CSV table of C-alpha atoms and ligand atoms in Angstrom, one decimal:
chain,number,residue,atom,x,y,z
A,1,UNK,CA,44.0,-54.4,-67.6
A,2,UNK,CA,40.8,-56.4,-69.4
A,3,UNK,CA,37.5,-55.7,-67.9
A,4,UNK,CA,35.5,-58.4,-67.3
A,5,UNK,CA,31.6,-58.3,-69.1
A,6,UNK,CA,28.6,-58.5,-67.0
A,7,UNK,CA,25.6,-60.4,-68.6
A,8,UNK,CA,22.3,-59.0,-68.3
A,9,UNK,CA,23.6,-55.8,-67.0
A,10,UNK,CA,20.7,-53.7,-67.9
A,11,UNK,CA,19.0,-55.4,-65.3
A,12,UNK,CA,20.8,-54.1,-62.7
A,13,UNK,CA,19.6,-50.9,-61.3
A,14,UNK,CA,20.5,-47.5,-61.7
A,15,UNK,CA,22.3,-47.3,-58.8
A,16,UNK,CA,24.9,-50.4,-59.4
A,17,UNK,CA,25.4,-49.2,-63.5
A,18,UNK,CA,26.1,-45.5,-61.8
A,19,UNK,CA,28.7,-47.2,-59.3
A,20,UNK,CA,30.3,-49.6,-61.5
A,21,UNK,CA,30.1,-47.6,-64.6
A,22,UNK,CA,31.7,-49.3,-67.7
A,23,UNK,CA,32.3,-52.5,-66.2
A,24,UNK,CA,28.9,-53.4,-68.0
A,25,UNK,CA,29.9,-52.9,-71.3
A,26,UNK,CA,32.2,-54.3,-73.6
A,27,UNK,CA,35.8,-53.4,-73.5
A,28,UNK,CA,36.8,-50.8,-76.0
A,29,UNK,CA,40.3,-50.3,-75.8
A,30,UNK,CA,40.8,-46.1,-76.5
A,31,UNK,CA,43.8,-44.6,-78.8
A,32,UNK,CA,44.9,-42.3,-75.7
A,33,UNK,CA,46.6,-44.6,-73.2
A,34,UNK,CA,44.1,-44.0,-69.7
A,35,UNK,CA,44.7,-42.9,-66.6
A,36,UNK,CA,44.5,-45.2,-64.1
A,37,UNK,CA,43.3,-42.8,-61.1
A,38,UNK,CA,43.1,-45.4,-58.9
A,39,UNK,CA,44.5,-46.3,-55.4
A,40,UNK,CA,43.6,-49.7,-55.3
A,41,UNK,CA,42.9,-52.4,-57.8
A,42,UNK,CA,39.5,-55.1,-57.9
A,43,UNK,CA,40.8,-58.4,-57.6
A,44,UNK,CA,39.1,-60.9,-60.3
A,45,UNK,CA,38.9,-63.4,-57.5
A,46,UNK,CA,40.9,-64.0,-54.0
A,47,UNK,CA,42.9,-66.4,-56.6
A,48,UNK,CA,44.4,-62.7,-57.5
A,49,UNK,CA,45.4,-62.1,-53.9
A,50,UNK,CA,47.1,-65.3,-52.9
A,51,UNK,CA,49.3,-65.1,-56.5
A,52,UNK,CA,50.1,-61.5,-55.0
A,53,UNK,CA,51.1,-63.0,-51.5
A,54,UNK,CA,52.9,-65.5,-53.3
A,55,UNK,CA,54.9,-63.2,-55.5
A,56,UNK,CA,53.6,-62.7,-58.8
A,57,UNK,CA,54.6,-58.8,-59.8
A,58,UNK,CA,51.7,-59.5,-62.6
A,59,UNK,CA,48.9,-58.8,-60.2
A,60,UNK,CA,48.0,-55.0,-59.3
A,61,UNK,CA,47.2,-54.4,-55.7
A,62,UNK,CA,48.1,-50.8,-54.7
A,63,UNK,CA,49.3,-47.6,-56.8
A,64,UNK,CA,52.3,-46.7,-53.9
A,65,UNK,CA,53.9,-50.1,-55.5
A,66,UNK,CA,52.3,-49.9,-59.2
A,67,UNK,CA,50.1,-48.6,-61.5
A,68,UNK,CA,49.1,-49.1,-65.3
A,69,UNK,CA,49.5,-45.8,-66.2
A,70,UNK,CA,52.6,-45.2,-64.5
A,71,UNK,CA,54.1,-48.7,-65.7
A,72,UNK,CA,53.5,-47.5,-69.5
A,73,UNK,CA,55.6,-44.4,-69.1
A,74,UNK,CA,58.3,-46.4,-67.6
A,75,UNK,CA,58.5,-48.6,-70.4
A,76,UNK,CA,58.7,-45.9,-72.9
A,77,UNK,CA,61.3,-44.1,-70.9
A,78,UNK,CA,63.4,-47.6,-70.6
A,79,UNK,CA,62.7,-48.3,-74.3
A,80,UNK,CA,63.6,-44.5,-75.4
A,81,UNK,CA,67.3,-45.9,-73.5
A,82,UNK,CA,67.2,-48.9,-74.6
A,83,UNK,CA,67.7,-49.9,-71.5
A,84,UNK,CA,66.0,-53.2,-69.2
A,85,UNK,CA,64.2,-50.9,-67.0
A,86,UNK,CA,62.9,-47.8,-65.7
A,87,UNK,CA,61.5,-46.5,-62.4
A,88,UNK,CA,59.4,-43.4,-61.6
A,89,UNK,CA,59.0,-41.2,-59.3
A,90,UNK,CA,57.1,-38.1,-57.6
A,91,UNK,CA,60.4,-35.6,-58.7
A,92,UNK,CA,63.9,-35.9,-59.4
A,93,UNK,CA,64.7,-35.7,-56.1
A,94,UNK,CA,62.8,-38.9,-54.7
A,95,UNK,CA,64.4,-40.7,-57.6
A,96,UNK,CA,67.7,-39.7,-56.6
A,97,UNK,CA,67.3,-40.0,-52.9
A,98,UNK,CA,65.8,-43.3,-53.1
A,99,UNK,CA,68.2,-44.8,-55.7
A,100,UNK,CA,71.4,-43.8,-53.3
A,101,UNK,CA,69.5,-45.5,-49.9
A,102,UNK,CA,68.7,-48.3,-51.9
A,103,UNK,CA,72.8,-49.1,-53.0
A,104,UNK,CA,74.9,-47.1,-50.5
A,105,UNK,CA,75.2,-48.7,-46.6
A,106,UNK,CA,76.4,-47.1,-43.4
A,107,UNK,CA,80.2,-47.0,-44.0
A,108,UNK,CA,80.1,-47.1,-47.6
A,109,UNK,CA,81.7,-43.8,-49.2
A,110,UNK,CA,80.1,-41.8,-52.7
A,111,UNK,CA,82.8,-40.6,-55.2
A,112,UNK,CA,81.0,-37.6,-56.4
A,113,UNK,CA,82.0,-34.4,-58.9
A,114,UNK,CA,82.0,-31.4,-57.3
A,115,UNK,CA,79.5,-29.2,-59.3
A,116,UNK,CA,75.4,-31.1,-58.9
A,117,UNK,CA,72.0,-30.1,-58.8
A,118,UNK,CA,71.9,-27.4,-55.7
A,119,UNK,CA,69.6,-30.1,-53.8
A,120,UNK,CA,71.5,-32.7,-54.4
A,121,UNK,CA,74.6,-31.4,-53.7
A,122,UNK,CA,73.0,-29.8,-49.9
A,123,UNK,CA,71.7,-33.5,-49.5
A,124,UNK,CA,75.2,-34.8,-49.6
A,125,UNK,CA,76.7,-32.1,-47.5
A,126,UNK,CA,74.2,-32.0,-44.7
A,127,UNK,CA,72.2,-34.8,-44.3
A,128,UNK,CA,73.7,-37.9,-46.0
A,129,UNK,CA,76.4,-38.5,-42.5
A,130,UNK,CA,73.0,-39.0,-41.3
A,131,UNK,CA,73.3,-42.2,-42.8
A,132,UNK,CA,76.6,-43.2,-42.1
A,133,UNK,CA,77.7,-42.4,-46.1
A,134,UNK,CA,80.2,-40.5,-46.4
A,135,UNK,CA,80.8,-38.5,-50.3
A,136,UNK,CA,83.9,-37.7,-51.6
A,137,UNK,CA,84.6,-34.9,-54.3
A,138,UNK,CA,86.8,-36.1,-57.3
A,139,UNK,CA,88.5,-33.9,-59.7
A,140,UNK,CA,86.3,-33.8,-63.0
A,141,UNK,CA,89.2,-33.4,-64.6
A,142,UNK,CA,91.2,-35.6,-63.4
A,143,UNK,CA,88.9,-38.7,-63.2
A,144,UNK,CA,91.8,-40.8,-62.4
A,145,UNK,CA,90.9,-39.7,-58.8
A,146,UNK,CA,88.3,-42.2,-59.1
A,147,UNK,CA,90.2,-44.9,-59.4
A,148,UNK,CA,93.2,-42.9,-56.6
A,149,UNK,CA,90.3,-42.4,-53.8
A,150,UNK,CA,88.5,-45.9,-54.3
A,151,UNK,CA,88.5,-48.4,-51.4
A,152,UNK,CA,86.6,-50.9,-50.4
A,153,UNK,CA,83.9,-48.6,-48.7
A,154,UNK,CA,83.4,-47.1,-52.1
A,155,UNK,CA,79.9,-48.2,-54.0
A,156,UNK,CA,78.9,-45.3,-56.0
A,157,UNK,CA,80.9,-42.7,-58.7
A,158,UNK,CA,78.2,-39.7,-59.1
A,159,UNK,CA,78.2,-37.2,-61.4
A,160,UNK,CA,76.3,-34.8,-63.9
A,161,UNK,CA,77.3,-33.3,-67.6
A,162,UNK,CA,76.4,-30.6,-68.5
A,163,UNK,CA,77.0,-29.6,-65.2
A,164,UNK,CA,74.5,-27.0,-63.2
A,165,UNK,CA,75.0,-23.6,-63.8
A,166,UNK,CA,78.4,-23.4,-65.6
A,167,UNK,CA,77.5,-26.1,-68.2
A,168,UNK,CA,81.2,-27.8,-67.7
A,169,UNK,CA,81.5,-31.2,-69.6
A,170,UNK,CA,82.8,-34.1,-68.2
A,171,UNK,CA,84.0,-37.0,-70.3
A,172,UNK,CA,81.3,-39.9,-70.1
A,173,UNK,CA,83.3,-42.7,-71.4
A,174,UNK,CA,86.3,-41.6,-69.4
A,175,UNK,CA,84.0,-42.0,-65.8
A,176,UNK,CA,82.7,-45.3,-66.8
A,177,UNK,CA,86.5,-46.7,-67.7
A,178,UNK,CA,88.0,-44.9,-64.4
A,179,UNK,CA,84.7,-46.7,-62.7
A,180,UNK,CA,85.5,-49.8,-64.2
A,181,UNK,CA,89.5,-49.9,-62.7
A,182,UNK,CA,88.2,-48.5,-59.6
A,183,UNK,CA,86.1,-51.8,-59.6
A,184,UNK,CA,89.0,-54.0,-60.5
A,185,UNK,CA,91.3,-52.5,-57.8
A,186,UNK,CA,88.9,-53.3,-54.3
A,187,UNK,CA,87.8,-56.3,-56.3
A,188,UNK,CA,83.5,-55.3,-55.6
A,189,UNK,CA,80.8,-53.6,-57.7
A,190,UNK,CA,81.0,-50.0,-57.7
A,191,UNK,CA,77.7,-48.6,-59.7
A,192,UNK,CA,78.1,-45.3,-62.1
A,193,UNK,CA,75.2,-43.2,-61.6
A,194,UNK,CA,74.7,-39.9,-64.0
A,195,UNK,CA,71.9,-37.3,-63.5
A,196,UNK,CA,71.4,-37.3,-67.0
A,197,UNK,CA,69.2,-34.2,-66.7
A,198,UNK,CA,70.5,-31.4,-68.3
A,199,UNK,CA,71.5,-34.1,-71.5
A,200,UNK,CA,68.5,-35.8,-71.8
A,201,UNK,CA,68.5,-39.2,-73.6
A,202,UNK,CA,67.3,-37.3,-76.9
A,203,UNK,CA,71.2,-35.7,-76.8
A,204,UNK,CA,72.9,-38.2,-74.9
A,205,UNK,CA,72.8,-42.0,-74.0
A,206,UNK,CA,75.2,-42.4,-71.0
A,207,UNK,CA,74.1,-46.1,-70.8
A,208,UNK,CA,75.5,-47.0,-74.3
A,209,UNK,CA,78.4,-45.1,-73.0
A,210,UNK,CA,79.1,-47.8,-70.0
A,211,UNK,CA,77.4,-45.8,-67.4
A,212,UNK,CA,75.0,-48.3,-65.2
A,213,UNK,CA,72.2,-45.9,-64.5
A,214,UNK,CA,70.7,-42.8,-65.2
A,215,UNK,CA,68.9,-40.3,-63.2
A,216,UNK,CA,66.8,-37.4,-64.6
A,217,UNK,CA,64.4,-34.8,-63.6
A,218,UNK,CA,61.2,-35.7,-65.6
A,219,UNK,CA,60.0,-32.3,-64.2
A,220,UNK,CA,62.4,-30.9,-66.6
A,221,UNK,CA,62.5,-32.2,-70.9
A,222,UNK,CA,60.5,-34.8,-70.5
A,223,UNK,CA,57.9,-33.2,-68.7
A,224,UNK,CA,59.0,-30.5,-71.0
A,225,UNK,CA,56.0,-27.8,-70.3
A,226,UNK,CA,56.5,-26.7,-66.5
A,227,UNK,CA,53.0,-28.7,-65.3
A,228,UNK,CA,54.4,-31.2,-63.6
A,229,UNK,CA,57.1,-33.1,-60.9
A,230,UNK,CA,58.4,-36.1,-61.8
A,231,UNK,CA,61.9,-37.9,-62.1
A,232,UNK,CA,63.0,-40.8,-63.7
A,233,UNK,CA,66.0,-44.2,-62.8
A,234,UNK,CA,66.9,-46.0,-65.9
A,235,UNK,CA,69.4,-49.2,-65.9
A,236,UNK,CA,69.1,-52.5,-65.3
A,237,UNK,CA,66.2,-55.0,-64.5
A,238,UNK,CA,68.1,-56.0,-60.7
A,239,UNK,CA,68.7,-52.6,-60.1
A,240,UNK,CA,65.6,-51.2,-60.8
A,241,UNK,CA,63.5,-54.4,-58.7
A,242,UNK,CA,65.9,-53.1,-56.0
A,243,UNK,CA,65.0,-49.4,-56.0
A,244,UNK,CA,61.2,-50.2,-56.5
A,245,UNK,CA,61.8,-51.9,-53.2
A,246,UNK,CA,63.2,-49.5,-51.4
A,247,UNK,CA,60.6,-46.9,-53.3
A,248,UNK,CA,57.8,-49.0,-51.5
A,249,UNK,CA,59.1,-48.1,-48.2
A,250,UNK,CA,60.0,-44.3,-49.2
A,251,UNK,CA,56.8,-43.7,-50.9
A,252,UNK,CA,57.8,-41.4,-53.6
A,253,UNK,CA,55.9,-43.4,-56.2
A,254,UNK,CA,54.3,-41.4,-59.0
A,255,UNK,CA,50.7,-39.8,-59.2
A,256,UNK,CA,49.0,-42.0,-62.3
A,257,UNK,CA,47.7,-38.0,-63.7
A,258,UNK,CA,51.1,-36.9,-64.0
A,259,UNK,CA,52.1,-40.0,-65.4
A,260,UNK,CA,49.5,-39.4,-67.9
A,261,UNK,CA,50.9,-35.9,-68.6
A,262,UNK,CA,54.5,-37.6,-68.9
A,263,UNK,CA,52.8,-39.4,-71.6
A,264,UNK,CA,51.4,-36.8,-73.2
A,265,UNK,CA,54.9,-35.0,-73.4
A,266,UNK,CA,56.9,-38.5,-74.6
A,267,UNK,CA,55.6,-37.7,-78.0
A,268,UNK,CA,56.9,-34.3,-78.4
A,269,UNK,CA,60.1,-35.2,-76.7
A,270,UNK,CA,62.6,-35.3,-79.2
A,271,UNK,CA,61.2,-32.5,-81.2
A,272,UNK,CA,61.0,-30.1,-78.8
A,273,UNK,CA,64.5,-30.9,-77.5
A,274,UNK,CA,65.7,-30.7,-81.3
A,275,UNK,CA,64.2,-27.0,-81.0
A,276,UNK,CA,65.7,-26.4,-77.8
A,277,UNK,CA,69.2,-27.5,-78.8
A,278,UNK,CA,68.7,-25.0,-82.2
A,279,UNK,CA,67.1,-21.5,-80.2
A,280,UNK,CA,70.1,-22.2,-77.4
A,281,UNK,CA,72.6,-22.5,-80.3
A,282,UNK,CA,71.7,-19.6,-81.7
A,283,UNK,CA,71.2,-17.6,-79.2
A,284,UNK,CA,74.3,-17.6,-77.2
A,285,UNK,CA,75.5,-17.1,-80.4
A,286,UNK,CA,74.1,-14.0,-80.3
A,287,UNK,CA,75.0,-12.9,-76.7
A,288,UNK,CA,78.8,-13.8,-77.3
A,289,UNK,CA,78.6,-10.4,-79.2
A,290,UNK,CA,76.6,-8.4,-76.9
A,291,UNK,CA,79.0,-5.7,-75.3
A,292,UNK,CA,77.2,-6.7,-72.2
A,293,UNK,CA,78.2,-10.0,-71.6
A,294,UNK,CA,81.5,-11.0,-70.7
A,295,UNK,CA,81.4,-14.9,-70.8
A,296,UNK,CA,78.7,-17.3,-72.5
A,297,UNK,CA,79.0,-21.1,-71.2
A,298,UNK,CA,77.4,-23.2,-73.7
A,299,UNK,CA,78.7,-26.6,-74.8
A,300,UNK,CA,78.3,-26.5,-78.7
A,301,UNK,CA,80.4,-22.8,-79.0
A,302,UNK,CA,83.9,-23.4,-79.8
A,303,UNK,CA,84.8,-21.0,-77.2
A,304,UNK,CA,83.6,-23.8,-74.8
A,305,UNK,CA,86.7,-25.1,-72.8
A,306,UNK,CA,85.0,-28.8,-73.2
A,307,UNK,CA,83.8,-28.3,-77.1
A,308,UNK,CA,85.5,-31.0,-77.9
A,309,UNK,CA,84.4,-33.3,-75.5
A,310,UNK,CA,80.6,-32.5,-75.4
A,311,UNK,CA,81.2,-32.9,-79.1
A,312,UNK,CA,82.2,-36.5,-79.3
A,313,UNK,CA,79.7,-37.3,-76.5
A,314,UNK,CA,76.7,-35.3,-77.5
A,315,UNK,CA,73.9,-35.4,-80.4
A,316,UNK,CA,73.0,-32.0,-79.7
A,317,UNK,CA,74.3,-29.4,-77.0
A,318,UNK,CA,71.3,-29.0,-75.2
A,319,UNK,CA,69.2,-25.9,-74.3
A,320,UNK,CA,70.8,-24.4,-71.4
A,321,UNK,CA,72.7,-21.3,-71.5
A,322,UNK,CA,74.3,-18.9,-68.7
A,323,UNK,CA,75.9,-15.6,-69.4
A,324,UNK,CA,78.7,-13.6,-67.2
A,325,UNK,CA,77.7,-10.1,-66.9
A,326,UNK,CA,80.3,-7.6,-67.7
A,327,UNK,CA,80.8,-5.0,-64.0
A,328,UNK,CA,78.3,-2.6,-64.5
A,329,UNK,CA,78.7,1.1,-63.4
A,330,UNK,CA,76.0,1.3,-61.5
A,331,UNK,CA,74.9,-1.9,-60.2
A,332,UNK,CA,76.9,-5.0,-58.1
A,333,UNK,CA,77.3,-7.5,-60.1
A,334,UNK,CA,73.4,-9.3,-58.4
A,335,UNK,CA,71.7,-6.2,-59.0
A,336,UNK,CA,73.0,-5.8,-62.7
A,337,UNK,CA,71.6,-9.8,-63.3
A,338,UNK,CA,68.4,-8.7,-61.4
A,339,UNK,CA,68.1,-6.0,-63.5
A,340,UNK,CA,68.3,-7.6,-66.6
A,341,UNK,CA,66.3,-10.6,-65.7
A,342,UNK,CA,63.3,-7.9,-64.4
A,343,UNK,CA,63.8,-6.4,-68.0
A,344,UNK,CA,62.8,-9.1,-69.5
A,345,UNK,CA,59.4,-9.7,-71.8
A,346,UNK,CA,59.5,-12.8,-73.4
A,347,UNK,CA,61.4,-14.7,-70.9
A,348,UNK,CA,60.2,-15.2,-67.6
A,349,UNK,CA,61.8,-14.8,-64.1
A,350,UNK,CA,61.0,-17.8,-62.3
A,351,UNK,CA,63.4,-21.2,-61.6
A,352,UNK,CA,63.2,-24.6,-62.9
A,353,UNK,CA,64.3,-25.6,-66.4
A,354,UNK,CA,63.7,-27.4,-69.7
A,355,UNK,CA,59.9,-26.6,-71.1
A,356,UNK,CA,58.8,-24.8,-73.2
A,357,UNK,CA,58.3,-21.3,-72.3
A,358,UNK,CA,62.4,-19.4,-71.5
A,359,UNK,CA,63.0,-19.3,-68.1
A,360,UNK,CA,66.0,-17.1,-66.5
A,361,UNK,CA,67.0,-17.2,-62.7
A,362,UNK,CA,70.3,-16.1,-61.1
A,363,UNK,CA,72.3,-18.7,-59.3
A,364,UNK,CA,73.1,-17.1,-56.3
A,365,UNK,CA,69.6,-16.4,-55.7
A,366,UNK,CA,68.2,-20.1,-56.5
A,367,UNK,CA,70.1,-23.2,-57.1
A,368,UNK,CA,73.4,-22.2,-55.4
A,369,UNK,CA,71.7,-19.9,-52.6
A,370,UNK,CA,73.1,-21.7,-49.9
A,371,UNK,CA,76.4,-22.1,-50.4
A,372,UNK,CA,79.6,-20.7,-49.1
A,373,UNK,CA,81.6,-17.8,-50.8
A,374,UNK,CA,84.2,-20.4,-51.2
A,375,UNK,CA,82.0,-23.4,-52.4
A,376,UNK,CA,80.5,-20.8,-54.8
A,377,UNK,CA,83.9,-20.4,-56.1
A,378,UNK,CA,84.9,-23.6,-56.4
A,379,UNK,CA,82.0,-24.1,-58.3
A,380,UNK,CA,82.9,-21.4,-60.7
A,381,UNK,CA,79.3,-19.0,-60.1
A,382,UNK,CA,79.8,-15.8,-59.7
A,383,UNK,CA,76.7,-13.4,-58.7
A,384,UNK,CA,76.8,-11.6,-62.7
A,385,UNK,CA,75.4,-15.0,-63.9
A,386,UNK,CA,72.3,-15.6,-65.4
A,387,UNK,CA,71.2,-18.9,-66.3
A,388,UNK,CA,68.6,-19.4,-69.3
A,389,UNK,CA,66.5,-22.4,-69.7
A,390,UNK,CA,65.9,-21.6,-73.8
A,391,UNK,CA,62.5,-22.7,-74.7
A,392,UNK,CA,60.4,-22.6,-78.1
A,393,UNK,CA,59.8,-19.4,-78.8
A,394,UNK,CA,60.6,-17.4,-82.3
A,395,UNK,CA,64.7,-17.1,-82.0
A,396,UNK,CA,64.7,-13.7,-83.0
A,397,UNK,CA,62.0,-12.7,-80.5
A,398,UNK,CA,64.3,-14.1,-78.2
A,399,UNK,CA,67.1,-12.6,-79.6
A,400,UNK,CA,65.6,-9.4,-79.5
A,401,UNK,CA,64.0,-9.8,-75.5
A,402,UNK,CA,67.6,-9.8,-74.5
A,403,UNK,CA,68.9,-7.7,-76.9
A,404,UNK,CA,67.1,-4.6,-75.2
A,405,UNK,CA,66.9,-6.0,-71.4
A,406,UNK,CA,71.3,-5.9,-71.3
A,407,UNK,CA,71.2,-2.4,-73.8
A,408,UNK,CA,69.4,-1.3,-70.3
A,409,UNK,CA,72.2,-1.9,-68.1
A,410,UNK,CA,74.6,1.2,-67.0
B,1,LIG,C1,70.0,-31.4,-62.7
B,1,LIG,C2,68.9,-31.6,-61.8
B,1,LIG,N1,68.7,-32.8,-61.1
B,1,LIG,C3,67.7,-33.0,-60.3
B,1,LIG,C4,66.8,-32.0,-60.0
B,1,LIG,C5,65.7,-32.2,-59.0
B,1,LIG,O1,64.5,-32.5,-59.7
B,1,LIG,P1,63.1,-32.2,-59.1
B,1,LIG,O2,62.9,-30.7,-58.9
B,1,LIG,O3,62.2,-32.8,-60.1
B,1,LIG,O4,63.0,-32.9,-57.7
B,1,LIG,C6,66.9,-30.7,-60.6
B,1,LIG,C7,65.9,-29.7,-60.3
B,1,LIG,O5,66.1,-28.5,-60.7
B,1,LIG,C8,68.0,-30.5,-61.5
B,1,LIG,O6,68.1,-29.4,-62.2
């Protein structure tokens, strides 16, 4: 935004130059992009208002519908896609939420995978018949189900890879050519939609893949040091006008301070996920040959029942990791994850994922707490998992944290 000189300002008093601050002086534009924390913007003139009434998305008026700061980090975001567009929001959550209500109608139907995001999977179960949407589960495996269950109610095919806790792949191109029959077949749009979270774009590009948007959890990488909630919609310009409608309504929009922390983080992005990728590599490396651990799921081992896939799909493997305890003696298979997890010194017990200090937490006790013995089955978590958001810390410290916490267990 320019800032308009005031002549003679000097002459004003104390009072005004306090209020209006650098308003008097000339514009220097700084190297560190501001924050604009701001509610509402000065129009130059009323001139400002009636292009605003009639239209003009040029003209700032209220941070709920834009804001500089915000605006720059969605242009990065859609740039680091190569995408038209990108929308922010207040978390992951409010982008998913509001990119859904903006697309799906009463009586329209969600083809959706079976293992998301513990919120976003409770959202569809419980509240989204709210809404007269109904959501159907797909076989991941079997993606021809998309094209099988599509009708003419059908308007969105959901899914994430790497998926939450168990790290299955699911084949990218495969959804966006099963999308594209499934299209052909009730003769309407249907829109792909990946939460492209646990990838990130630094490890995989679903849009150059033939997905039409992308979801993620800025809270997570991008944000990438567990300060902030944020989450992210990346596609095209028509799509992204329409959520930023609906967004208006919702009111999820983006504080401009976190946005200025987003920004901040944007320029480590790619390194530190370069870092993350190598300590998770190398660590589950390690646990595959702890006599503790029964199973490691991580895409990049060969032991991976996807390897294959996530490596034709995927720059790097990512930095999540979960291991299967082997039955302990002593403990149920809960307590022996507790244990270890309260054994812990470098990593820290607490949820949330993807910055840059390790985090562990234990499925049943976070993201999949309240499901079903059943839905927890189908979703392949058992309570002896332990799910471990590798951050940057020396790889043999790391190493060696859980080296001694699983020697502990009986
Ligand atoms: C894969 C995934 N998607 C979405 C979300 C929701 O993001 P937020 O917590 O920023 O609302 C999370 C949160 O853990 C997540 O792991």
């Amino acid at each position: 935004m320019t800032k308009k000189r005031t002549k003679n300002s000097t002459r004003v008093s104390l009072s005004t130059r306090a209020l209006h601050g650098t308003k008097l002086y000339p514009h220097k534009a700084p190297v560190a992009f501001p924050i604009y924390q701001t509610s509402t913007y000065r129009f130059e003139s009323s001139e400002d208002a009636i292009r605003y009434a009639k239209g003009d998305p040029t003209v700032f008026v209220y941070s709920r519908y834009h804001n500089p700061t915000v605006q720059e980090v969605e242009e990065k975001i859609a740039l680091l896609y190569g995408a038209e567009d990108a929308v922010l929001f207040s978390s992951g959550m409010a982008a998913i939420t509001t990119t859904i209500l903006a697309i799906a109608k009463p009586g329209n139907t969600i083809l959706s995978t079976p293992a998301l995001y513990g919120g976003t999977y409770r959202w569809f179960r419980d509240e989204l018949h709210h809404y007269g949407i109904n959501v159907r589960i797909i076989d991941p495996h079997n993606l021809a189900t998309i094209v099988e269950y599509a009708d003419t109610t059908t308007c969105i095919v959901y899914f994430e890879t790497p998926t939450n806790p168990t790290l299955d792949i699911i084949d990218i191109t495969e959804v966006a050519q099963q999308t594209a029959r499934a299209r052909a077949k009730i003769g309407k749009p249907i829109l792909s939609i990946i939460d492209n979270t646990f990838g990130t774009v630094v490890n995989q590009n679903p849009l150059e893949m033939g997905i039409d948007v992308c979801i993620e959890s800025a809270t997570k990488y991008i944000g990438g040091h567990h300060d902030l909630l944020a989450g992210v919609v990346v596609g095209q310009n028509a799509l992204c006008n329409r959520v930023r409608n609906v967004a208006k309504y919702l009111g999820g929009c983006l504080d401009p301070f976190a946005a200025f922390l987003l920004n901040r983080s944007l320029a480590t992005l790619e390194l530190r996920v370069l870092q993350h990728n190598a300590n998770a590599f190398t660590l589950a490396k390690a646990l595959e040959n702890h006599p503790k651990v029964k199973r490691v799921l991580y895409p990049g081992l060969p032991s991976h029942p996807y390897h294959r896939i996530a490596k034709r799909q995927m720059r790097g493997f990512g930095g999540m990791v979960t291991i299967e305890l082997q039955p302990s003696r002593k403990y149920t298979p809960a307590e022996a994850a507790a244990h270890v997890c309260d054994s812990l010194n470098v990593a820290v017990n607490a949820m949330s994922l993807g910055g840059v200090e390790t985090l562990v937490s234990i499925p049943v006790f976070s993201s999949h707490v309240f499901m079903s013995d059943s839905e927890l089955a189908r979703h392949g978590v058992s309570p002896g998992m332990i799910r471990i958001s590798v951050g940057l810390e020396g790889i043999d410290d790391l190493i060696n944290d859980f080296t001694q916490a699983l020697d502990t267990l009986r």
